CSV table of N, CA and C in Angstrom, one decimal:
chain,number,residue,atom,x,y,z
A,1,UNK,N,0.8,-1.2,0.0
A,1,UNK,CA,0.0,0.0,0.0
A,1,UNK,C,0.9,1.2,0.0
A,2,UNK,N,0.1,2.7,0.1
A,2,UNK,CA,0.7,3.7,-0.1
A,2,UNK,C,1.5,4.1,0.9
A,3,UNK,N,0.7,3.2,2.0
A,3,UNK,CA,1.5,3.7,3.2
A,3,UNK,C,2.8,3.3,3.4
A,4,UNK,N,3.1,1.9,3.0
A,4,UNK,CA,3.9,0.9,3.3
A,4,UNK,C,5.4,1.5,2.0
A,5,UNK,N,4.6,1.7,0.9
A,5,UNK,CA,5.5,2.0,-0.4
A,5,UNK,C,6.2,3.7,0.1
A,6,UNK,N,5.7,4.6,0.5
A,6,UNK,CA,6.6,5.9,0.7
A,6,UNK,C,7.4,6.0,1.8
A,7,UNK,N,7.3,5.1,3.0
A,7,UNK,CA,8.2,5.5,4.3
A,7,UNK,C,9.4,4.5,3.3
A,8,UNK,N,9.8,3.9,2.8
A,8,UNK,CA,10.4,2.8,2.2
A,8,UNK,C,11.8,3.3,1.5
A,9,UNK,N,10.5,4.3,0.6
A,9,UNK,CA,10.8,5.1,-0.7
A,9,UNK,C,11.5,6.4,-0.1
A,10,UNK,N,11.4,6.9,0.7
A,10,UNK,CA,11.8,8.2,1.7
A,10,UNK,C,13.2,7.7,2.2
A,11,UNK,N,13.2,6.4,3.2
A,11,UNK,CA,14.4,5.6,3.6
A,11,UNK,C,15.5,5.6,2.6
A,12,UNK,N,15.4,4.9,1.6
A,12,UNK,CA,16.2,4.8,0.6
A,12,UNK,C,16.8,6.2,-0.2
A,13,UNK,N,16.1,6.9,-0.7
A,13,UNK,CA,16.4,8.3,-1.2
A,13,UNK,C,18.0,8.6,0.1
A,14,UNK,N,17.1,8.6,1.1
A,14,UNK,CA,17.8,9.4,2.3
A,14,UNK,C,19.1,8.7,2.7
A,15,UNK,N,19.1,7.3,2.3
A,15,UNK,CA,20.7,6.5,1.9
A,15,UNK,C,21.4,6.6,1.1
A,16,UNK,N,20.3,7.1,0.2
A,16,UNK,CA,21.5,7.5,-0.9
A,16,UNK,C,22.0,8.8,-1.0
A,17,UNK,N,21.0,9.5,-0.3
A,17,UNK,CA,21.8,11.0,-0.6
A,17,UNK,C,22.6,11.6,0.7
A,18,UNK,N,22.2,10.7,1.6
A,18,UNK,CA,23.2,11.3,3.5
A,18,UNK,C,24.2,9.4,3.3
A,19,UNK,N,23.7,8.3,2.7
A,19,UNK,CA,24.9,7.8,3.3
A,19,UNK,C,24.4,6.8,4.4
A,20,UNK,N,24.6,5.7,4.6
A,20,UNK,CA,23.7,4.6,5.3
A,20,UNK,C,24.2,5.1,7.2
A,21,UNK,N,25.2,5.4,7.0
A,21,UNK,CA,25.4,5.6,8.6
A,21,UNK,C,24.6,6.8,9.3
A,22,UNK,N,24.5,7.7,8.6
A,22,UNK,CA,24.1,9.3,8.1
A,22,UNK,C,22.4,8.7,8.9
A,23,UNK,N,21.9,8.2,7.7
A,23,UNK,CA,20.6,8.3,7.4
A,23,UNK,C,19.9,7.0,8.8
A,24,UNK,N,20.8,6.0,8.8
A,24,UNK,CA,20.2,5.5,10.3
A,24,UNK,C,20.3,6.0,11.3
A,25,UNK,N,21.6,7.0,11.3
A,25,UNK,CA,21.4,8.0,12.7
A,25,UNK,C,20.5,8.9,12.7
A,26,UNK,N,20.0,9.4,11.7
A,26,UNK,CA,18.7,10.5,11.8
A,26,UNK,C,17.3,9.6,12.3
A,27,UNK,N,17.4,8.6,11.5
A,27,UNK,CA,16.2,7.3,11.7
A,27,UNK,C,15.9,7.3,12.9
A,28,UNK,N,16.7,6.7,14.1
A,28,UNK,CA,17.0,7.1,15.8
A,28,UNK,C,15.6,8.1,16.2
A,29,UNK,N,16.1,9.1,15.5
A,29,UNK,CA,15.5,10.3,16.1
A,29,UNK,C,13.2,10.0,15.5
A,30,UNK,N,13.2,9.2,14.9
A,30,UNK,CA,11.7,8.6,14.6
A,30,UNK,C,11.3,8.4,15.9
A,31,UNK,N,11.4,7.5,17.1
A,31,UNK,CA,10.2,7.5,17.9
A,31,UNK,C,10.6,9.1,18.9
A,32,UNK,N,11.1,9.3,19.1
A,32,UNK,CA,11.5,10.9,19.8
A,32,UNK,C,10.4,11.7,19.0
A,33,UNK,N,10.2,11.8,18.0
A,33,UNK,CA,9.4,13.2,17.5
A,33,UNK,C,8.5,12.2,17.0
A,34,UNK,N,7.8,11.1,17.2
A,34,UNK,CA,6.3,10.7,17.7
A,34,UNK,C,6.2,11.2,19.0
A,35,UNK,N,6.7,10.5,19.9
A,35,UNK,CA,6.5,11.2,21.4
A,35,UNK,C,6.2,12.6,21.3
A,36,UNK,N,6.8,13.9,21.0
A,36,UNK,CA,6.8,14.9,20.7
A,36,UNK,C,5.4,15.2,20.1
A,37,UNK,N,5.3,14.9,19.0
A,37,UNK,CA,3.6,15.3,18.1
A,37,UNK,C,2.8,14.4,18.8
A,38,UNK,N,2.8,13.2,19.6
A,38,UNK,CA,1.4,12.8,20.3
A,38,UNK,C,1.2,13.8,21.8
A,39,UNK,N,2.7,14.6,22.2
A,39,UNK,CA,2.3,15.3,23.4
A,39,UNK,C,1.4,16.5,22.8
A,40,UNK,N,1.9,16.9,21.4
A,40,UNK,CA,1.6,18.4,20.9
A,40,UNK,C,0.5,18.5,20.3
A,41,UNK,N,0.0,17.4,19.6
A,41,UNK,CA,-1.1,17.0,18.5
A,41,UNK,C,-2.3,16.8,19.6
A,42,UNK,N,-1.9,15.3,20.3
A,42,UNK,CA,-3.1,14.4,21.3
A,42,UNK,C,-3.0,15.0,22.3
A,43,UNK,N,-2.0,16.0,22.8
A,43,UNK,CA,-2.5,16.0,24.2
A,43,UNK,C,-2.3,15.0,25.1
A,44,UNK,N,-1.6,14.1,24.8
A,44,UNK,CA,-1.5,12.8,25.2
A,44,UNK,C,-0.3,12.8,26.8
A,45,UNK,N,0.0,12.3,27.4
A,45,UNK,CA,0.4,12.9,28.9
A,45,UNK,C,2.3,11.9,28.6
A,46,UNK,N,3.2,12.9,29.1
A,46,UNK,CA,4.6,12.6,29.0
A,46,UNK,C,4.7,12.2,29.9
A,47,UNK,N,5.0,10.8,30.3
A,47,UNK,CA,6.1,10.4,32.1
A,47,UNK,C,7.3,10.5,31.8
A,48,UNK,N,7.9,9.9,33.3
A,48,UNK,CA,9.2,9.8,33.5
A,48,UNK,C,9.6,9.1,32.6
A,49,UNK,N,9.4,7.5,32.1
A,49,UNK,CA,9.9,6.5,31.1
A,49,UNK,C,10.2,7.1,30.1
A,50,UNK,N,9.2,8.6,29.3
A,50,UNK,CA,9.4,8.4,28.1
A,50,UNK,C,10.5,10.2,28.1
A,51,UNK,N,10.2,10.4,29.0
A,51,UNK,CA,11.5,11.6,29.2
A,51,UNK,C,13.2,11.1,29.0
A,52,UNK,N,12.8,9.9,29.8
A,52,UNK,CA,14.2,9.5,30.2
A,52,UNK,C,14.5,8.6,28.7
A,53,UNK,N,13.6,8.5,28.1
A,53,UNK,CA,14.0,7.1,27.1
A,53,UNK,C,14.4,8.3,25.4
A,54,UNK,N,13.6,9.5,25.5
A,54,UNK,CA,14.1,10.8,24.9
A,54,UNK,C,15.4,11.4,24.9
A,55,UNK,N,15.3,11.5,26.2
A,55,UNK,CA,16.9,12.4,26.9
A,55,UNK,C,18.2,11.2,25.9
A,56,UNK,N,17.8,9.7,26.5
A,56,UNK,CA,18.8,9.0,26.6
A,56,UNK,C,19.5,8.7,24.7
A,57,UNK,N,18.1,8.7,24.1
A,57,UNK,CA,17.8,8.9,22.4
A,57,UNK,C,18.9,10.1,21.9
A,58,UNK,N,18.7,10.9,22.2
A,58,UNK,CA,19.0,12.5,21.6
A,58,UNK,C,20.1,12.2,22.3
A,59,UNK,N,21.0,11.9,23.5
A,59,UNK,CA,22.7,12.0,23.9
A,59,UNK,C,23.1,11.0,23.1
A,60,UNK,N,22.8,10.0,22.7
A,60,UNK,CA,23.1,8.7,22.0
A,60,UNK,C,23.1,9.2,20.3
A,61,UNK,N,22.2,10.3,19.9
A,61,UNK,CA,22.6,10.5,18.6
A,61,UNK,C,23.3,11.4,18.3
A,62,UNK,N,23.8,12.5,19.5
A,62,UNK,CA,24.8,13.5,19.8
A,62,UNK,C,26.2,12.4,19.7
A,63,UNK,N,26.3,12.0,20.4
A,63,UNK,CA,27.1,11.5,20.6
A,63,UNK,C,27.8,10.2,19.0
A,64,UNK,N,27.2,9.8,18.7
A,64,UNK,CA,27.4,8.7,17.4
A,64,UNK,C,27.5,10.5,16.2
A,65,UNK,N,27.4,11.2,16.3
A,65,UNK,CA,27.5,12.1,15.1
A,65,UNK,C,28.1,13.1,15.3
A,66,UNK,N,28.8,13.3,16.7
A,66,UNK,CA,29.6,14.4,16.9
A,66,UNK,C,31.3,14.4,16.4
A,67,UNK,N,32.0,15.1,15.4
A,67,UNK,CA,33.0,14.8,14.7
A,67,UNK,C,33.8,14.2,15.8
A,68,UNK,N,34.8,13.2,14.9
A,68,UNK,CA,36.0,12.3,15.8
A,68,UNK,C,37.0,13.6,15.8
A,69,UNK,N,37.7,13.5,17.1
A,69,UNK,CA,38.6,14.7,17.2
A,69,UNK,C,40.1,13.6,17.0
């Protein structure tokens, strides 16, 4: 289906044009900004779990993409 054929089609573009390491480390950042638009869209209520599973997301993709010194 359409749904199934464009996240697919989006993936792939985005490997080819950032680079497979590139483009899975942005990937990461997908359930963080669901959390994000179901707090801002639904209304839907943030806990501790999903703070801490955010925070821990976003230092983890800091960190894997921060240049090697």
């Amino acid at each position: 289906t359409l749904c199934t054929v464009l996240p697919v089609l989006a993936t792939m573009m985005a490997v080819q044009r950032l680079g497979s390491a590139m483009a899975s480390q942005i990937g990461m950042v997908g359930p963080v900004s669901t959390i994000v638009m179901s707090l801002l869209i639904l209304g839907e209520p943030m806990g501790p779990w999903q703070i801490a599973g955010t925070v821990l997301v976003m230092i983890g993709v800091f960190v894997v993409t921060r240049p090697v010194k």
